[in-house]
PDB file of C-alpha atoms in Angstrom:
ATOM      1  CA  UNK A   1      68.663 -62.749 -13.938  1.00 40.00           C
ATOM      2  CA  UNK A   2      67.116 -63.393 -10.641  1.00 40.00           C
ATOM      3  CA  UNK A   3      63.202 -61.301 -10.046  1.00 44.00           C
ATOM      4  CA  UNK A   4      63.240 -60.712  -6.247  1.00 42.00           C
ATOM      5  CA  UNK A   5      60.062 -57.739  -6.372  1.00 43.00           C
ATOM      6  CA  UNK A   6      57.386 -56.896  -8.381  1.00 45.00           C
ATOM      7  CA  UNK A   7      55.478 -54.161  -7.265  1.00 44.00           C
ATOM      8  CA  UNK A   8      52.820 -51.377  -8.320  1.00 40.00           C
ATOM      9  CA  UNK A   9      53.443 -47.955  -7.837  1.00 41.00           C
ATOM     10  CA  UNK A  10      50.817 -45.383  -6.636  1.00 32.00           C
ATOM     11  CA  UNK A  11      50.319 -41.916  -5.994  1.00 32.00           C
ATOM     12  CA  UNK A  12      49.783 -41.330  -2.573  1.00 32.00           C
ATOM     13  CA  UNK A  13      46.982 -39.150  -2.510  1.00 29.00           C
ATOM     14  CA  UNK A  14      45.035 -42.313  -3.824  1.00 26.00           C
ATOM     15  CA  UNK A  15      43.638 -45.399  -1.879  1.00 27.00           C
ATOM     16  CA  UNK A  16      45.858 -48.274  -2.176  1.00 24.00           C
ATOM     17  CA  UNK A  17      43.194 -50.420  -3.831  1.00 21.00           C
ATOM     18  CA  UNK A  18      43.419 -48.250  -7.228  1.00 25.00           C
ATOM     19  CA  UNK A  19      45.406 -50.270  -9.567  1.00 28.00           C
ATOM     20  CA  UNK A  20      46.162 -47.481 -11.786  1.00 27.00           C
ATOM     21  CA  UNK A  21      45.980 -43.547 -12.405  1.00 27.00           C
ATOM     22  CA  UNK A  22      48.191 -41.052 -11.169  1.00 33.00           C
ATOM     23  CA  UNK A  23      47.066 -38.166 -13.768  1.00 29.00           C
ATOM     24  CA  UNK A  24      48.967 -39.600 -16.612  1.00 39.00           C
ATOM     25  CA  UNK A  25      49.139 -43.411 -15.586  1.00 48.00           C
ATOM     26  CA  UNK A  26      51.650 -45.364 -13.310  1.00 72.00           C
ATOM     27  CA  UNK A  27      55.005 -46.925 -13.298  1.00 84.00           C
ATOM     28  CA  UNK A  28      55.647 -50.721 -11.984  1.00 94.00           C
ATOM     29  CA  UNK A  29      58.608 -52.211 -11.281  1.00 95.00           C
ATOM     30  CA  UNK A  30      60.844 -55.324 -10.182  1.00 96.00           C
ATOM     31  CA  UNK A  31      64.061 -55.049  -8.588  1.00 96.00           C
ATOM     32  CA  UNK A  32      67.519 -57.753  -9.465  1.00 94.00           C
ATOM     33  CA  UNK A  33      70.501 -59.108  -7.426  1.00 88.00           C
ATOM     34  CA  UNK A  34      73.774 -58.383  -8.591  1.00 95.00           C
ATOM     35  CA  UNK A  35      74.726 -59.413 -12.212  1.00 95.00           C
ATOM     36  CA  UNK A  36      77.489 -58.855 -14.200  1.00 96.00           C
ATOM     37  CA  UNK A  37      79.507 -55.423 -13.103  1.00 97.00           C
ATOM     38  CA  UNK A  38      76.006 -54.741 -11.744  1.00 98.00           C
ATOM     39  CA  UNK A  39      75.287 -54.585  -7.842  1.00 97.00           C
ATOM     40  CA  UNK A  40      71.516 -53.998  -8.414  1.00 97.00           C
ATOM     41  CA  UNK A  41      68.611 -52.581 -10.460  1.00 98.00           C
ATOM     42  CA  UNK A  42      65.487 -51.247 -10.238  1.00 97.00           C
ATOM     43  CA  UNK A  43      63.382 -52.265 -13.501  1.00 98.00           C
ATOM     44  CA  UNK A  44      60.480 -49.446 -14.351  1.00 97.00           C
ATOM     45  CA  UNK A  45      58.116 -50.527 -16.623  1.00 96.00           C
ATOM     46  CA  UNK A  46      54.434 -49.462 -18.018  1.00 95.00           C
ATOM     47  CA  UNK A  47      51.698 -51.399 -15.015  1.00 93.00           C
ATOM     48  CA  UNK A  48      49.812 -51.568 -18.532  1.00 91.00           C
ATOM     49  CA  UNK A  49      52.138 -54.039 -20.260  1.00 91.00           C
ATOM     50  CA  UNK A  50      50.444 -56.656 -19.597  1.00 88.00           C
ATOM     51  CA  UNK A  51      47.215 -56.318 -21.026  1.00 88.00           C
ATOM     52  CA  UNK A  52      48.502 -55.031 -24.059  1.00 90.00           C
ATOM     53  CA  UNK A  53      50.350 -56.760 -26.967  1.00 90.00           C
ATOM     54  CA  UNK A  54      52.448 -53.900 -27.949  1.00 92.00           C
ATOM     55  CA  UNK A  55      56.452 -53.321 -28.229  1.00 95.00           C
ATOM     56  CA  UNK A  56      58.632 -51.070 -25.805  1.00 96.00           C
ATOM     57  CA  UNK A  57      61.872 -49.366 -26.074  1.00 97.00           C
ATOM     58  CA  UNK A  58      64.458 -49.988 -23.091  1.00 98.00           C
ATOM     59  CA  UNK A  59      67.000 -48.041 -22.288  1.00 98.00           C
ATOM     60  CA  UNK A  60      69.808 -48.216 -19.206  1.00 98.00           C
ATOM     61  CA  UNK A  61      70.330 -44.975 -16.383  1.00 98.00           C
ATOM     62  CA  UNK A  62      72.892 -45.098 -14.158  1.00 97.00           C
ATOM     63  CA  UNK A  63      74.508 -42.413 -11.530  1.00 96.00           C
ATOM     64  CA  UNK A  64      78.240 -41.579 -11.547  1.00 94.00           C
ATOM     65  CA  UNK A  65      80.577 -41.088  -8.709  1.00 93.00           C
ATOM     66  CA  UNK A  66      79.849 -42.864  -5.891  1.00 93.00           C
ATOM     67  CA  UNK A  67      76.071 -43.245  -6.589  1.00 93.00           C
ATOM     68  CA  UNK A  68      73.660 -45.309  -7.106  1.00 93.00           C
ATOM     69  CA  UNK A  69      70.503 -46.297  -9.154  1.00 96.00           C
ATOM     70  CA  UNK A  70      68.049 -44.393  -6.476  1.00 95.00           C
ATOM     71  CA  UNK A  71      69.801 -41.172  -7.546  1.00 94.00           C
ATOM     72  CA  UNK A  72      68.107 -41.528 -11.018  1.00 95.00           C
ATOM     73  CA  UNK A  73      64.639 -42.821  -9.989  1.00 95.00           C
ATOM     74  CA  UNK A  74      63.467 -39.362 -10.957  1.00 93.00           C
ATOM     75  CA  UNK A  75      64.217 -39.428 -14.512  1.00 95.00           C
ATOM     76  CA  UNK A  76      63.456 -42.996 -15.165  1.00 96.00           C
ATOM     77  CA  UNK A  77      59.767 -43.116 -13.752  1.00 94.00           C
ATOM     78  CA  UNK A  78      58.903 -39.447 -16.073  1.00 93.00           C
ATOM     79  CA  UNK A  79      60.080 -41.776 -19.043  1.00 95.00           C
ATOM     80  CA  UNK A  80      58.126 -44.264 -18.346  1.00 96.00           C
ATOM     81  CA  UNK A  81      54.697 -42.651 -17.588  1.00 91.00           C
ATOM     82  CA  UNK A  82      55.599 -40.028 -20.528  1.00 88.00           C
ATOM     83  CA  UNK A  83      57.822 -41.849 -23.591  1.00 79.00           C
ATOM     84  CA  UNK A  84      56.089 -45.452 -22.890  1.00 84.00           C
ATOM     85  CA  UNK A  85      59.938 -46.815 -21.989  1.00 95.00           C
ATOM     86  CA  UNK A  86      61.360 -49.455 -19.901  1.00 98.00           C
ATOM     87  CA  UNK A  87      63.869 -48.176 -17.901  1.00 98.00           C
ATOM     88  CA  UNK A  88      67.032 -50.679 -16.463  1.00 98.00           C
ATOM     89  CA  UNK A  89      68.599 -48.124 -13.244  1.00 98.00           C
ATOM     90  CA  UNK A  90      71.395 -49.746 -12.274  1.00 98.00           C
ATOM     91  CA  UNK A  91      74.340 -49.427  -9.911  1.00 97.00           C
ATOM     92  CA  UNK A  92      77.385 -50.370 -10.569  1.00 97.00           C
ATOM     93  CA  UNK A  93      79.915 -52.551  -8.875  1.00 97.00           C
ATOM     94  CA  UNK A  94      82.744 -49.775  -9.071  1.00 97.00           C
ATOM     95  CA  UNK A  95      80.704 -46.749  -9.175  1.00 95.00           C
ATOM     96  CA  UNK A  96      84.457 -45.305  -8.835  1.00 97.00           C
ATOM     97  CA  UNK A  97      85.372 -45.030 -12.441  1.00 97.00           C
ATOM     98  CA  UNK A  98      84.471 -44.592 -15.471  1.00 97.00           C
ATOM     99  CA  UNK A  99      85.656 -48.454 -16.511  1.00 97.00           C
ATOM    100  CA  UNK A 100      83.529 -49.562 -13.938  1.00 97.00           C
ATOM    101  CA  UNK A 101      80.527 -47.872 -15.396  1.00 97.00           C
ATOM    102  CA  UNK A 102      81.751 -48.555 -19.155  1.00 98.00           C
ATOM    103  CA  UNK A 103      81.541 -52.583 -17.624  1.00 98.00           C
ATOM    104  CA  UNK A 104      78.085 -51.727 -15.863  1.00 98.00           C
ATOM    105  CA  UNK A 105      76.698 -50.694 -18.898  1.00 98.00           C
ATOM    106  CA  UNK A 106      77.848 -53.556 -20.819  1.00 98.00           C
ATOM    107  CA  UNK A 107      75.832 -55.505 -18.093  1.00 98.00           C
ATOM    108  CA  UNK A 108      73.024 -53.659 -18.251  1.00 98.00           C
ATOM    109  CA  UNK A 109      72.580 -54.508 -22.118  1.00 98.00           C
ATOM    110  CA  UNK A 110      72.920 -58.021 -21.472  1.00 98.00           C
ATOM    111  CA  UNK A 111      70.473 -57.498 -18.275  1.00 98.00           C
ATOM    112  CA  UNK A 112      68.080 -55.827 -21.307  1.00 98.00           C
ATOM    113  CA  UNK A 113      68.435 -59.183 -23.543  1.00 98.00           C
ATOM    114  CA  UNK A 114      68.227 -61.243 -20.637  1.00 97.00           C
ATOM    115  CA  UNK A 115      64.804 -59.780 -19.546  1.00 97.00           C
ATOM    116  CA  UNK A 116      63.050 -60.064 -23.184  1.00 97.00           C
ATOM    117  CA  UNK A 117      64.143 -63.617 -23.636  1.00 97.00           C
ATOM    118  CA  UNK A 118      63.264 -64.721 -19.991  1.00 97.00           C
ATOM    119  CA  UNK A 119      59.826 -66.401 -19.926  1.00 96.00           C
ATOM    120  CA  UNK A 120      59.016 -65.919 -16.425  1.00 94.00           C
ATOM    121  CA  UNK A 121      59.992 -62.148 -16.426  1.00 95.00           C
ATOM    122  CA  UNK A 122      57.098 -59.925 -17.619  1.00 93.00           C
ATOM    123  CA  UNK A 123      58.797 -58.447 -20.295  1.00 96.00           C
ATOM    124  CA  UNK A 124      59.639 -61.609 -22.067  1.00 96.00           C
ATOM    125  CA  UNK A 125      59.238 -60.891 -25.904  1.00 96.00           C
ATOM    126  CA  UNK A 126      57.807 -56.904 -25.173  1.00 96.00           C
ATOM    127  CA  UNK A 127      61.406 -55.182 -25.821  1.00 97.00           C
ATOM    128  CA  UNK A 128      62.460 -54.333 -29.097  1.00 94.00           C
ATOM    129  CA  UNK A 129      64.897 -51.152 -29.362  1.00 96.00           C
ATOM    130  CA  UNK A 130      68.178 -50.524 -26.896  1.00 98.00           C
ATOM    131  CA  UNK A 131      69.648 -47.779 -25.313  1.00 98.00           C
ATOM    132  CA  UNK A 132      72.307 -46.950 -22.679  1.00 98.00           C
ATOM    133  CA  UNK A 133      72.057 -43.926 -20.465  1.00 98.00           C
ATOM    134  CA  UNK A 134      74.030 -42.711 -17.807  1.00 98.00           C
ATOM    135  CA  UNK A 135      75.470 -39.713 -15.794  1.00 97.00           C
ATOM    136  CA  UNK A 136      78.623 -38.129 -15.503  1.00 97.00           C
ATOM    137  CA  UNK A 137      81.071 -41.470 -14.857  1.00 97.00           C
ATOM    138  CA  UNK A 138      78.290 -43.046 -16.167  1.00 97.00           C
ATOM    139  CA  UNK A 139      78.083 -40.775 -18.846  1.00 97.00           C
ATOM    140  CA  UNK A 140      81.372 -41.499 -20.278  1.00 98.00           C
ATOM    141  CA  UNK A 141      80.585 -45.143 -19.809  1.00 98.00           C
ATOM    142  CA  UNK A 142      77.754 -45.603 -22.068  1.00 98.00           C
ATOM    143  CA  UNK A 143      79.985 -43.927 -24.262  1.00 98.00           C
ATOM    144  CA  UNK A 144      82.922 -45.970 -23.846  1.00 98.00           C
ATOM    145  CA  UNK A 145      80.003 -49.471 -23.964  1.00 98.00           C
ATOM    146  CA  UNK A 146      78.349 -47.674 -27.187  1.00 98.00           C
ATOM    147  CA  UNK A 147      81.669 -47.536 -29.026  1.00 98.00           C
ATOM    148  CA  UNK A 148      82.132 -51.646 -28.099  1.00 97.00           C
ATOM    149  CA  UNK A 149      78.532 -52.839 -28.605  1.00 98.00           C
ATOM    150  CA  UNK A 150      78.203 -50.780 -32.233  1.00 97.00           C
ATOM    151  CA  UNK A 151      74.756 -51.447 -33.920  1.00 97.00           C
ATOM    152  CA  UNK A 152      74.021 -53.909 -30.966  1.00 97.00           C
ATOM    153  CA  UNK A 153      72.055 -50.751 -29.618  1.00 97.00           C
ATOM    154  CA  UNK A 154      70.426 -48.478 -31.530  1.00 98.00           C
ATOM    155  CA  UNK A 155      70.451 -45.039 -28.991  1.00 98.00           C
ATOM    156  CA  UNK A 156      72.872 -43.271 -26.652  1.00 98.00           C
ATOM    157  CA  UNK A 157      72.369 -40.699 -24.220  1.00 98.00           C
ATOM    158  CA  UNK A 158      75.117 -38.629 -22.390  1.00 98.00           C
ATOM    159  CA  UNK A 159      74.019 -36.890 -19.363  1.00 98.00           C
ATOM    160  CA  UNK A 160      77.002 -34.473 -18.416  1.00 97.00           C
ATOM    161  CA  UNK A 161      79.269 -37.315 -19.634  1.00 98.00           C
ATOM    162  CA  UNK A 162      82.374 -37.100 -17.649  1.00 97.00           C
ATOM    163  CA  UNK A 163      86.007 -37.812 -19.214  1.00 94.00           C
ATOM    164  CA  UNK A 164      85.227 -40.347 -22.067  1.00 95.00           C
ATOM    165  CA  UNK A 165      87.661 -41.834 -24.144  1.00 95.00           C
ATOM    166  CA  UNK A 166      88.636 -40.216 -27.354  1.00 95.00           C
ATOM    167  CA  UNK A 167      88.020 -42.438 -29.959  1.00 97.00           C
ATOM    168  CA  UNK A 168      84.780 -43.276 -30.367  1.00 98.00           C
ATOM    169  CA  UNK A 169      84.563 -44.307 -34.191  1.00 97.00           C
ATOM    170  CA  UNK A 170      82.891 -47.349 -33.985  1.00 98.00           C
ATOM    171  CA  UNK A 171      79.705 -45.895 -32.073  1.00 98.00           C
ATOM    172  CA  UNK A 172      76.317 -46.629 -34.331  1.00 98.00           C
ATOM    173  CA  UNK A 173      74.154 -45.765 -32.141  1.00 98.00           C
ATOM    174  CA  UNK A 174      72.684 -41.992 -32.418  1.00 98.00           C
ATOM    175  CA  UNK A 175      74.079 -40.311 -29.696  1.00 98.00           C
ATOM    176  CA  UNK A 176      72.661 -37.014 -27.634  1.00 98.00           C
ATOM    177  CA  UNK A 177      75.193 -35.108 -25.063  1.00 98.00           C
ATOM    178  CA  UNK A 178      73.614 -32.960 -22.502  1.00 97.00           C
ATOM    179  CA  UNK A 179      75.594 -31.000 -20.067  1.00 96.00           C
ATOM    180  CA  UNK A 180      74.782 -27.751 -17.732  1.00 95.00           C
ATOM    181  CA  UNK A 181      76.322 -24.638 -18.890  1.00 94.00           C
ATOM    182  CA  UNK A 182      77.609 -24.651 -14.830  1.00 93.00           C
ATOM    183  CA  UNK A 183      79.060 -27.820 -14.414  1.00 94.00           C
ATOM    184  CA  UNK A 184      82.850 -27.417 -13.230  1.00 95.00           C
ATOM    185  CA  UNK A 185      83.432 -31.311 -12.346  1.00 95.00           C
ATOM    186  CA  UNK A 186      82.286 -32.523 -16.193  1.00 95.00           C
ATOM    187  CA  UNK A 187      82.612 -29.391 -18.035  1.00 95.00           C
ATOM    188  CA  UNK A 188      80.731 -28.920 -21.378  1.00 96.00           C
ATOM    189  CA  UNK A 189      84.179 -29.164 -23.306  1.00 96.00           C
ATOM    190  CA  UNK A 190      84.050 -32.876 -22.060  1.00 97.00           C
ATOM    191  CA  UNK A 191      80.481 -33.337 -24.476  1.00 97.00           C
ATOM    192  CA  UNK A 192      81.810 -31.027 -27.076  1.00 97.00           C
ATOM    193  CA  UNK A 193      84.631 -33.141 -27.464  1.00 97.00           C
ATOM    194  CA  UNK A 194      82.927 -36.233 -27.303  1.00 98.00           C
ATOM    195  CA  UNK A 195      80.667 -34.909 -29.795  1.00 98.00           C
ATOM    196  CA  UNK A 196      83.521 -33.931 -32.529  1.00 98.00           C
ATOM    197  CA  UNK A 197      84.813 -37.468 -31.906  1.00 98.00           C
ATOM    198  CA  UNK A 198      81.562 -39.509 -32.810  1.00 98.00           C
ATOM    199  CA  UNK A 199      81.030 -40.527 -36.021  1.00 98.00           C
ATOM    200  CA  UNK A 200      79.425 -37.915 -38.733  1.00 97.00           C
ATOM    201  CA  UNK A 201      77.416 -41.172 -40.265  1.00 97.00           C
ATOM    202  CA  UNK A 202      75.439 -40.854 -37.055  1.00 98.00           C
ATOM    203  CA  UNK A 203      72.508 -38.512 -35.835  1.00 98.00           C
ATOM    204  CA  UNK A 204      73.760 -36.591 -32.978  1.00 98.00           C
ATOM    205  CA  UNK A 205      73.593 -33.727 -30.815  1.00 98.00           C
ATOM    206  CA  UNK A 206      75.109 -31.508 -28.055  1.00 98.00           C
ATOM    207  CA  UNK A 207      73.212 -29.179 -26.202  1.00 98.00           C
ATOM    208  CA  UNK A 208      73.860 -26.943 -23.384  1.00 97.00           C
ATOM    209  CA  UNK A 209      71.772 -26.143 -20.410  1.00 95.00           C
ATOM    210  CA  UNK A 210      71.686 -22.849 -19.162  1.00 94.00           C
ATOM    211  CA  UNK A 211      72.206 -22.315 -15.446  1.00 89.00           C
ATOM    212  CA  UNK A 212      72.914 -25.625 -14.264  1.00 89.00           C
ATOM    213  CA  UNK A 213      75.646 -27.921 -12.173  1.00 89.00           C
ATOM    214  CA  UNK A 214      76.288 -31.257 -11.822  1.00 91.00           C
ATOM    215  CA  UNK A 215      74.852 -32.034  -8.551  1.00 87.00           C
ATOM    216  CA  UNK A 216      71.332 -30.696 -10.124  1.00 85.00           C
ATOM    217  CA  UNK A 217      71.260 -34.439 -12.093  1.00 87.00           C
ATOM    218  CA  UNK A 218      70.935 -36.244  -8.662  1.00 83.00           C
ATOM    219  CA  UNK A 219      67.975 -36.916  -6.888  1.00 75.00           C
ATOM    220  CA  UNK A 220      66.273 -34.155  -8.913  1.00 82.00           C
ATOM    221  CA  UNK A 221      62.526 -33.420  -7.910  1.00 80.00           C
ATOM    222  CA  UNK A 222      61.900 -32.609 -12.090  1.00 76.00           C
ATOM    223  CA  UNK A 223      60.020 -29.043 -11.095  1.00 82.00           C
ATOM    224  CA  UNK A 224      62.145 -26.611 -11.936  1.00 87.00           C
ATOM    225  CA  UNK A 225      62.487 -25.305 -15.953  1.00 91.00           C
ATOM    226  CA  UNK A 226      65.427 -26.853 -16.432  1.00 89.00           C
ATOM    227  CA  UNK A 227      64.777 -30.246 -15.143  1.00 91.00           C
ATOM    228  CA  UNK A 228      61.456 -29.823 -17.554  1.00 93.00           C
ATOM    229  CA  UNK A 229      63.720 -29.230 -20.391  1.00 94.00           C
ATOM    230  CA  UNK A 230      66.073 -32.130 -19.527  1.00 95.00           C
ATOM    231  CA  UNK A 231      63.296 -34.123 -19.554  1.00 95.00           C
ATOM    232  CA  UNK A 232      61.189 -32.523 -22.911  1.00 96.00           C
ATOM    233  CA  UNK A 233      64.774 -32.716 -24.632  1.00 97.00           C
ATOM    234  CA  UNK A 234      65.203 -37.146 -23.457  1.00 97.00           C
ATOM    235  CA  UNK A 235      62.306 -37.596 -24.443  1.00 97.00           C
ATOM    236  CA  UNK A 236      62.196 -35.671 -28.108  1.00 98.00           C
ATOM    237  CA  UNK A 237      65.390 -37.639 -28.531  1.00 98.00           C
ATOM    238  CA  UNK A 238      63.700 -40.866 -28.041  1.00 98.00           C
ATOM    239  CA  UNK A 239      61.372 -40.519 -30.177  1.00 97.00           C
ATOM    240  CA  UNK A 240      63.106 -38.729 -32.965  1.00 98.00           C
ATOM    241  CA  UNK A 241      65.995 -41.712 -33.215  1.00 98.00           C
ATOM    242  CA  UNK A 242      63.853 -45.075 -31.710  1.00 96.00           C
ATOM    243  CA  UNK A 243      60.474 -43.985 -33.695  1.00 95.00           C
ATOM    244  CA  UNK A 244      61.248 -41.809 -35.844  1.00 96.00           C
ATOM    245  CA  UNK A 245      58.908 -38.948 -35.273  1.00 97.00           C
ATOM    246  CA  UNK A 246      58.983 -35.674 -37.158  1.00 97.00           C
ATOM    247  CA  UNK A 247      57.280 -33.626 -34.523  1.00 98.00           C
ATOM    248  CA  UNK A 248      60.120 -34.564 -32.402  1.00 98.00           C
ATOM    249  CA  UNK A 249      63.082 -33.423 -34.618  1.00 98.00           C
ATOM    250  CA  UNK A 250      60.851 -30.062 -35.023  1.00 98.00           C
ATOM    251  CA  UNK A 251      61.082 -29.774 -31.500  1.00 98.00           C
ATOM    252  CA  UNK A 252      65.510 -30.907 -31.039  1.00 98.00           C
ATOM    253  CA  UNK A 253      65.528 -28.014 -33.550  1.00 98.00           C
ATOM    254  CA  UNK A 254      63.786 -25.809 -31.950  1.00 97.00           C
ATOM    255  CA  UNK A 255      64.414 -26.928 -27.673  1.00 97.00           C
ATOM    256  CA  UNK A 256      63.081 -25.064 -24.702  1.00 96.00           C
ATOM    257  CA  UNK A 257      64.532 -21.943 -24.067  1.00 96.00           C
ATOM    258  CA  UNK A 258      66.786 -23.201 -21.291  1.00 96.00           C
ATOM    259  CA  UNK A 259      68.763 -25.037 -23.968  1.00 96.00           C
ATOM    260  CA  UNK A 260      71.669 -22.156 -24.815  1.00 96.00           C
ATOM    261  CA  UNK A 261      73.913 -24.392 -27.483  1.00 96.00           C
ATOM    262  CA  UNK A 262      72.381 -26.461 -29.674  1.00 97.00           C
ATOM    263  CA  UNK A 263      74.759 -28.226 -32.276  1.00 97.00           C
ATOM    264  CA  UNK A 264      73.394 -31.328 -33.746  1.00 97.00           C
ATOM    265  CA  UNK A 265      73.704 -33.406 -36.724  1.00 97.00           C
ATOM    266  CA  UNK A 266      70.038 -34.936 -37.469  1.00 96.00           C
TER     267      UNK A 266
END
C-alpha cells in the first residue's frame, strides 16, 4: 500500500495552528492509490494515535451504486471522534455490482492487514479487531466477503444491504442489518432475509428505521433523529460485539425510538 497524504483535520471555526479540539477531539487521515478491486481510500484515524500506546478497532465503509468513498465521509469521521475506530472508506473499482463490492471488500481487509504490518504507515502494530461495512451494493458485499473471510473478521455491518446472496452459513462474524422502513430500491425484506440466512451461532440483529430512504445514507449531514440513531445504533454495535460492553447491549435492546423493528439474536 502506497501513503500519498497525511493530513490533520480541523474545525473551521478554529485557527489552523490548533493541533487538536473540535468539542470532542479530531479525525486525521491519509489517503491510498488503487489496490486490489480498490480505486482509492480515505484512511480516518484518531490525530491522538500517536502519542498513545493503545489498540484500535478498524472497520471498512463503502458506498453502493455508482458511488464513492466521499459519500460515506460522514459516518466514518462520527466513528472515529466517538467509538475510537479506524475507518478504511473505500471505492470500488466496479462500484456497479454487488461482486464488485463483495471483491472491494475483500481488498479492503487485506488494505486493513496491510496497514498494521506496514512500518512506515502510522498504524503499524495499533489495529487489532476487523470489520467490513458497506451500503446498499456495498451492503450485500460485506456480506457476500464476510461469508468468504469467516473468523478472519470478527464484525459485520449491513447498511440497507442490497440483494445479497442467500447462503451465508459460513459468516462468523456478528452481523447487524440496518435498513429504512422507506427504502423501495433495497427493501427491508432484503435484511430480513439476510438475517434468517446467517448463522444462529452468531450475535446478530435487524433493525428497522422509521421514516427513511435510501438516498438518506449518502452524503448525510448526521443532524436529523434518524441519522443520530444510525449512528447511536453503529456505534452500540461496536462496542457490544468488538469490546464487549454491557451498557451497549442494554442500549441494542432498548434503541432510540426511531428504530421500529428490532429482532436480534445477542
Amino acid at each position: 500500500m502506497k501513503t500519498t497524504i497525511i493530513k490533520r483535520l480541523f474545525c473551521a471555526a478554529l485557527p489552523l495552528f490548533v493541533l487538536a479540539g473540535c468539542g470532542g477531539g479530531s479525525e486525521c487521515y491519509y489517503d491510498t492509490e488503487a489496490s486490489g478491486a480498490i480505486s482509492s481510500a480515505r484512511v480516518f484515524y484518531p490525530c491522538d494515535l500517536p502519542a498513545n500506546s493503545q489498540t484500535y478497532r478498524a472497520t471498512t465503509l463503502s458506498g453502493g451504486f455508482t458511488n464513492n468513498k466521499q459519500n460515506m465521509y460522514w459516518l466514518a469521521k462520527d466513528l472515529v471522534e466517538q467509538g475510537n475506530m479506524v475507518v478504511f472508506t473505500i471505492s470500488a473499482q466496479d462500484n456497479l455490482s454487488v461482486p464488485g463490492y463483495e471483491a472491494a471488500q475483500m481488498s479492503g481487509y487485506d488494505m486493513m492487514q496491510e496497514a498494521n504490518m506496514d512500518p512506515a504507515n502510522p498504524l503499524y502494530l495499533r489495529l487489532q479487531q476487523y470489520a467490513l461495512m458497506g451500503f446498499s451494493m456495498g451492503g450485500g458485499g460485506v456480506l457476500n466477503a464476510g461469508n468468504q473471510l469467516g473468523d478472519q473478521i470478527d464484525a459485520i455491518v449491513a447498511l440497507a444491504p442490497y440483494s445479497p446472496n442467500t447462503d451465508l452459513s459460513n459468516v462468523t462474524a456478528d452481523t447487524l442489518l440496518l435498513v429504512g422502513q422507506n427504502d423501495a430500491v433495497a427493501p427491508p425484506s432484503f435484511s430480513a432475509g439476510a438475517y434468517d440466512n446467517l448463522p444462529e451461532s452468531i450475535s446478530k440483529a435487524y433493525m428497522q428505521l422509521a421514516i427513511f430512504d435510501h438516498l438518506k445514507w449518502m452524503n448525510n449531514t448526521g443532524s436529523s433523529n434518524n441519522s443520530k440513531a444510525v449512528k447511536k445504533v453503529i456505534q452500540d454495535w461496536f462496542d457490544f460485539v468488538l469490546s464487549g460492553s454491557s451498557t451497549a447491549r442494554h442500549s441494542l435492546l432498548n434503541p432510540p425510538q426511531e428504530i421500529i423493528t428490532n429482532q436480534n439474536n445477542i
